């Protein structure tokens, strides 16, 4: 397993989302070539998940990309949710 941890602290939530998704996609491409058995997850806080990924643009990213998420609560320092990639509908 590989985990990309992202903290959205930029001036633009959309720019942060774009960077996180782009980085995740690049890492996924690289891992598929060098270690195809490893699974990649994007780790984000529960606050980021609730504020961005519950919004229409975040839901679009989750439903249209094979994105695997780990949701972390920073106060308790624990994983509160694992979200597997949803199959891409054609």
GROMACS .gro file of N, CA and C in nm:
model
  270
    1UNK      N    1   0.085  -0.117   0.000
    1UNK     CA    2   0.000   0.000   0.000
    1UNK      C    3   0.090   0.124   0.000
    2UNK      N    4   0.046   0.224  -0.072
    2UNK     CA    5   0.111   0.354  -0.072
    2UNK      C    6   0.005   0.458  -0.039
    3UNK      N    7   0.044   0.557   0.040
    3UNK     CA    8  -0.051   0.659   0.081
    3UNK      C    9   0.007   0.796   0.050
    4UNK      N   10  -0.070   0.876  -0.023
    4UNK     CA   11  -0.034   1.015  -0.051
    4UNK      C   12  -0.115   1.100   0.045
    5UNK      N   13  -0.048   1.171   0.134
    5UNK     CA   14  -0.116   1.253   0.234
    5UNK      C   15  -0.122   1.397   0.183
    6UNK      N   16  -0.242   1.454   0.180
    6UNK     CA   17  -0.259   1.590   0.131
    6UNK      C   18  -0.329   1.675   0.236
    7UNK      N   19  -0.279   1.795   0.249
    7UNK     CA   20  -0.340   1.893   0.337
    7UNK      C   21  -0.374   2.015   0.250
    8UNK      N   22  -0.497   2.050   0.244
    8UNK     CA   23  -0.543   2.158   0.157
    8UNK      C   24  -0.528   2.291   0.232
    9UNK      N   25  -0.413   2.356   0.216
    9UNK     CA   26  -0.388   2.480   0.288
    9UNK      C   27  -0.362   2.599   0.195
   10UNK      N   28  -0.381   2.580   0.066
   10UNK     CA   29  -0.357   2.688  -0.028
   10UNK      C   30  -0.467   2.793  -0.023
   11UNK      N   31  -0.452   2.893  -0.106
   11UNK     CA   32  -0.550   3.000  -0.112
   11UNK      C   33  -0.677   2.958  -0.184
   12UNK      N   34  -0.666   2.854  -0.268
   12UNK     CA   35  -0.781   2.809  -0.346
   12UNK      C   36  -0.804   2.660  -0.323
   13UNK      N   37  -0.923   2.627  -0.277
   13UNK     CA   38  -0.959   2.487  -0.255
   13UNK      C   39  -0.956   2.410  -0.388
   14UNK      N   40  -1.002   2.474  -0.493
   14UNK     CA   41  -1.003   2.410  -0.625
   14UNK      C   42  -0.861   2.382  -0.673
   15UNK      N   43  -0.770   2.476  -0.653
   15UNK     CA   44  -0.630   2.454  -0.690
   15UNK      C   45  -0.570   2.341  -0.607
   16UNK      N   46  -0.602   2.336  -0.479
   16UNK     CA   47  -0.554   2.227  -0.393
   16UNK      C   48  -0.609   2.093  -0.441
   17UNK      N   49  -0.737   2.090  -0.476
   17UNK     CA   50  -0.799   1.968  -0.526
   17UNK      C   51  -0.733   1.926  -0.657
   18UNK      N   52  -0.712   2.021  -0.745
   18UNK     CA   53  -0.647   1.992  -0.873
   18UNK      C   54  -0.507   1.934  -0.852
   19UNK      N   55  -0.431   1.993  -0.762
   19UNK     CA   56  -0.297   1.942  -0.735
   19UNK      C   57  -0.302   1.802  -0.674
   20UNK      N   58  -0.391   1.780  -0.579
   20UNK     CA   59  -0.401   1.650  -0.514
   20UNK      C   60  -0.440   1.541  -0.613
   21UNK      N   61  -0.539   1.569  -0.697
   21UNK     CA   62  -0.585   1.471  -0.795
   21UNK      C   63  -0.477   1.446  -0.900
   22UNK      N   64  -0.409   1.552  -0.942
   22UNK     CA   65  -0.302   1.536  -1.040
   22UNK      C   66  -0.187   1.454  -0.985
   23UNK      N   67  -0.148   1.482  -0.863
   23UNK     CA   68  -0.040   1.407  -0.799
   23UNK      C   69  -0.080   1.262  -0.780
   24UNK      N   70  -0.201   1.239  -0.735
   24UNK     CA   71  -0.252   1.103  -0.715
   24UNK      C   72  -0.249   1.026  -0.847
   25UNK      N   73  -0.294   1.091  -0.954
   25UNK     CA   74  -0.297   1.026  -1.085
   25UNK      C   75  -0.156   0.992  -1.133
   26UNK      N   76  -0.063   1.085  -1.116
   26UNK     CA   77   0.076   1.060  -1.156
   26UNK      C   78   0.135   0.944  -1.075
   27UNK      N   79   0.116   0.945  -0.944
   27UNK     CA   80   0.168   0.837  -0.861
   27UNK      C   81   0.104   0.703  -0.900
   28UNK      N   82  -0.025   0.705  -0.931
   28UNK     CA   83  -0.094   0.582  -0.971
   28UNK      C   84  -0.034   0.527  -1.100
   29UNK      N   85  -0.007   0.614  -1.195
   29UNK     CA   86   0.056   0.571  -1.320
   29UNK      C   87   0.194   0.510  -1.296
   30UNK      N   88   0.273   0.576  -1.212
   30UNK     CA   89   0.407   0.526  -1.182
   30UNK      C   90   0.402   0.393  -1.107
   31UNK      N   91   0.316   0.384  -1.008
   31UNK     CA   92   0.305   0.259  -0.932
   31UNK      C   93   0.258   0.143  -1.019
   32UNK      N   94   0.169   0.171  -1.112
   32UNK     CA   95   0.118   0.064  -1.199
   32UNK      C   96   0.230   0.005  -1.285
   33UNK      N   97   0.334   0.083  -1.310
   33UNK     CA   98   0.448   0.035  -1.389
   33UNK      C   99   0.553  -0.037  -1.305
   34UNK      N  100   0.583   0.019  -1.187
   34UNK     CA  101   0.695  -0.036  -1.111
   34UNK      C  102   0.653  -0.131  -0.999
   35UNK      N  103   0.534  -0.111  -0.942
   35UNK     CA  104   0.484  -0.199  -0.837
   35UNK      C  105   0.332  -0.214  -0.851
   36UNK      N  106   0.288  -0.285  -0.954
   36UNK     CA  107   0.144  -0.292  -0.984
   36UNK      C  108   0.060  -0.357  -0.875
   37UNK      N  109   0.122  -0.431  -0.784
   37UNK     CA  110   0.045  -0.496  -0.677
   37UNK      C  111   0.010  -0.399  -0.564
   38UNK      N  112   0.076  -0.284  -0.559
   38UNK     CA  113   0.049  -0.187  -0.453
   38UNK      C  114  -0.074  -0.104  -0.483
   39UNK      N  115  -0.150  -0.076  -0.379
   39UNK     CA  116  -0.268   0.010  -0.391
   39UNK      C  117  -0.233   0.149  -0.341
   40UNK      N  118  -0.280   0.250  -0.410
   40UNK     CA  119  -0.255   0.388  -0.372
   40UNK      C  120  -0.381   0.449  -0.312
   41UNK      N  121  -0.365   0.516  -0.201
   41UNK     CA  122  -0.475   0.587  -0.135
   41UNK      C  123  -0.436   0.733  -0.119
   42UNK      N  124  -0.535   0.820  -0.126
   42UNK     CA  125  -0.518   0.961  -0.095
   42UNK      C  126  -0.572   0.982   0.046
   43UNK      N  127  -0.487   1.026   0.137
   43UNK     CA  128  -0.529   1.050   0.276
   43UNK      C  129  -0.559   1.197   0.294
   44UNK      N  130  -0.678   1.225   0.347
   44UNK     CA  131  -0.722   1.362   0.373
   44UNK      C  132  -0.791   1.366   0.509
   45UNK      N  133  -0.803   1.485   0.564
   45UNK     CA  134  -0.871   1.498   0.693
   45UNK      C  135  -1.022   1.488   0.674
   46UNK      N  136  -1.090   1.460   0.782
   46UNK     CA  137  -1.236   1.455   0.778
   46UNK      C  138  -1.294   1.591   0.745
   47UNK      N  139  -1.228   1.697   0.786
   47UNK     CA  140  -1.275   1.832   0.754
   47UNK      C  141  -1.268   1.857   0.604
   48UNK      N  142  -1.158   1.822   0.542
   48UNK     CA  143  -1.143   1.837   0.397
   48UNK      C  144  -1.247   1.752   0.325
   49UNK      N  145  -1.264   1.629   0.371
   49UNK     CA  146  -1.364   1.542   0.308
   49UNK      C  147  -1.503   1.604   0.316
   50UNK      N  148  -1.541   1.651   0.434
   50UNK     CA  149  -1.675   1.708   0.451
   50UNK      C  150  -1.692   1.839   0.375
   51UNK      N  151  -1.587   1.920   0.367
   51UNK     CA  152  -1.598   2.050   0.301
   51UNK      C  153  -1.579   2.047   0.150
   52UNK      N  154  -1.508   1.950   0.099
   52UNK     CA  155  -1.480   1.947  -0.045
   52UNK      C  156  -1.542   1.826  -0.113
   53UNK      N  157  -1.517   1.708  -0.060
   53UNK     CA  158  -1.561   1.587  -0.129
   53UNK      C  159  -1.709   1.558  -0.113
   54UNK      N  160  -1.778   1.629  -0.026
   54UNK     CA  161  -1.923   1.620  -0.018
   54UNK      C  162  -1.991   1.723  -0.107
   55UNK      N  163  -1.913   1.813  -0.164
   55UNK     CA  164  -1.965   1.913  -0.258
   55UNK      C  165  -1.972   1.851  -0.398
   56UNK      N  166  -2.049   1.912  -0.490
   56UNK     CA  167  -2.062   1.855  -0.625
   56UNK      C  168  -1.929   1.828  -0.696
   57UNK      N  169  -1.832   1.920  -0.686
   57UNK     CA  170  -1.705   1.896  -0.756
   57UNK      C  171  -1.630   1.778  -0.694
   58UNK      N  172  -1.633   1.766  -0.563
   58UNK     CA  173  -1.569   1.653  -0.497
   58UNK      C  174  -1.637   1.521  -0.529
   59UNK      N  175  -1.769   1.522  -0.534
   59UNK     CA  176  -1.843   1.402  -0.571
   59UNK      C  177  -1.814   1.362  -0.715
   60UNK      N  178  -1.797   1.460  -0.801
   60UNK     CA  179  -1.761   1.432  -0.940
   60UNK      C  180  -1.626   1.360  -0.947
   61UNK      N  181  -1.529   1.410  -0.872
   61UNK     CA  182  -1.397   1.347  -0.868
   61UNK      C  183  -1.407   1.203  -0.818
   62UNK      N  184  -1.481   1.183  -0.710
   62UNK     CA  185  -1.494   1.049  -0.652
   62UNK      C  186  -1.564   0.953  -0.748
   63UNK      N  187  -1.668   0.999  -0.816
   63UNK     CA  188  -1.743   0.908  -0.903
   63UNK      C  189  -1.679   0.886  -1.039
   64UNK      N  190  -1.601   0.981  -1.087
   64UNK     CA  191  -1.545   0.969  -1.222
   64UNK      C  192  -1.401   0.918  -1.226
   65UNK      N  193  -1.335   0.913  -1.113
   65UNK     CA  194  -1.197   0.866  -1.109
   65UNK      C  195  -1.188   0.742  -1.021
   66UNK      N  196  -1.093   0.657  -1.051
   66UNK     CA  197  -1.071   0.544  -0.958
   66UNK      C  198  -0.988   0.592  -0.840
   67UNK      N  199  -1.048   0.673  -0.753
   67UNK     CA  200  -0.981   0.738  -0.641
   67UNK      C  201  -1.012   0.664  -0.512
   68UNK      N  202  -0.906   0.623  -0.440
   68UNK     CA  203  -0.923   0.557  -0.311
   68UNK      C  204  -0.885   0.657  -0.203
   69UNK      N  205  -0.972   0.672  -0.104
   69UNK     CA  206  -0.951   0.772   0.001
   69UNK      C  207  -0.938   0.708   0.138
   70UNK      N  208  -0.855   0.771   0.220
   70UNK     CA  209  -0.849   0.741   0.363
   70UNK      C  210  -0.882   0.873   0.433
   71UNK      N  211  -0.983   0.869   0.518
   71UNK     CA  212  -1.027   0.988   0.590
   71UNK      C  213  -0.973   0.979   0.733
   72UNK      N  214  -0.903   1.085   0.774
   72UNK     CA  215  -0.836   1.086   0.903
   72UNK      C  216  -0.891   1.197   0.992
   73UNK      N  217  -0.914   1.165   1.118
   73UNK     CA  218  -0.951   1.264   1.218
   73UNK      C  219  -0.823   1.309   1.286
   74UNK      N  220  -0.786   1.435   1.270
   74UNK     CA  221  -0.661   1.485   1.326
   74UNK      C  222  -0.665   1.499   1.478
   75UNK      N  223  -0.783   1.520   1.534
   75UNK     CA  224  -0.792   1.535   1.680
   75UNK      C  225  -0.765   1.403   1.751
   76UNK      N  226  -0.818   1.295   1.697
   76UNK     CA  227  -0.798   1.164   1.760
   76UNK      C  228  -0.682   1.087   1.694
   77UNK      N  229  -0.630   1.141   1.585
   77UNK     CA  230  -0.521   1.080   1.508
   77UNK      C  231  -0.554   0.935   1.474
   78UNK      N  232  -0.669   0.919   1.409
   78UNK     CA  233  -0.709   0.785   1.367
   78UNK      C  234  -0.781   0.789   1.233
   79UNK      N  235  -0.773   0.678   1.164
   79UNK     CA  236  -0.846   0.662   1.038
   79UNK      C  237  -0.992   0.639   1.074
   80UNK      N  238  -1.079   0.721   1.017
   80UNK     CA  239  -1.222   0.705   1.048
   80UNK      C  240  -1.299   0.643   0.933
   81UNK      N  241  -1.239   0.643   0.813
   81UNK     CA  242  -1.310   0.585   0.699
   81UNK      C  243  -1.213   0.551   0.587
   82UNK      N  244  -1.234   0.435   0.527
   82UNK     CA  245  -1.163   0.395   0.405
   82UNK      C  246  -1.267   0.395   0.294
   83UNK      N  247  -1.237   0.461   0.185
   83UNK     CA  248  -1.331   0.467   0.074
   83UNK      C  249  -1.263   0.405  -0.048
   84UNK      N  250  -1.308   0.287  -0.089
   84UNK     CA  251  -1.247   0.224  -0.206
   84UNK      C  252  -1.286   0.297  -0.334
   85UNK      N  253  -1.211   0.274  -0.438
   85UNK     CA  254  -1.243   0.335  -0.567
   85UNK      C  255  -1.376   0.280  -0.616
   86UNK      N  256  -1.455   0.369  -0.670
   86UNK     CA  257  -1.582   0.325  -0.731
   86UNK      C  258  -1.555   0.287  -0.873
   87UNK      N  259  -1.622   0.182  -0.921
   87UNK     CA  260  -1.602   0.146  -1.061
   87UNK      C  261  -1.645   0.260  -1.153
   88UNK      N  262  -1.569   0.282  -1.256
   88UNK     CA  263  -1.603   0.387  -1.354
   88UNK      C  264  -1.713   0.336  -1.443
   89UNK      N  265  -1.823   0.412  -1.450
   89UNK     CA  266  -1.936   0.374  -1.535
   89UNK      C  267  -1.913   0.425  -1.675
   90UNK      N  268  -1.946   0.342  -1.770
   90UNK     CA  269  -1.930   0.381  -1.911
   90UNK      C  270  -2.062   0.386  -1.981
   0.00000   0.00000   0.00000
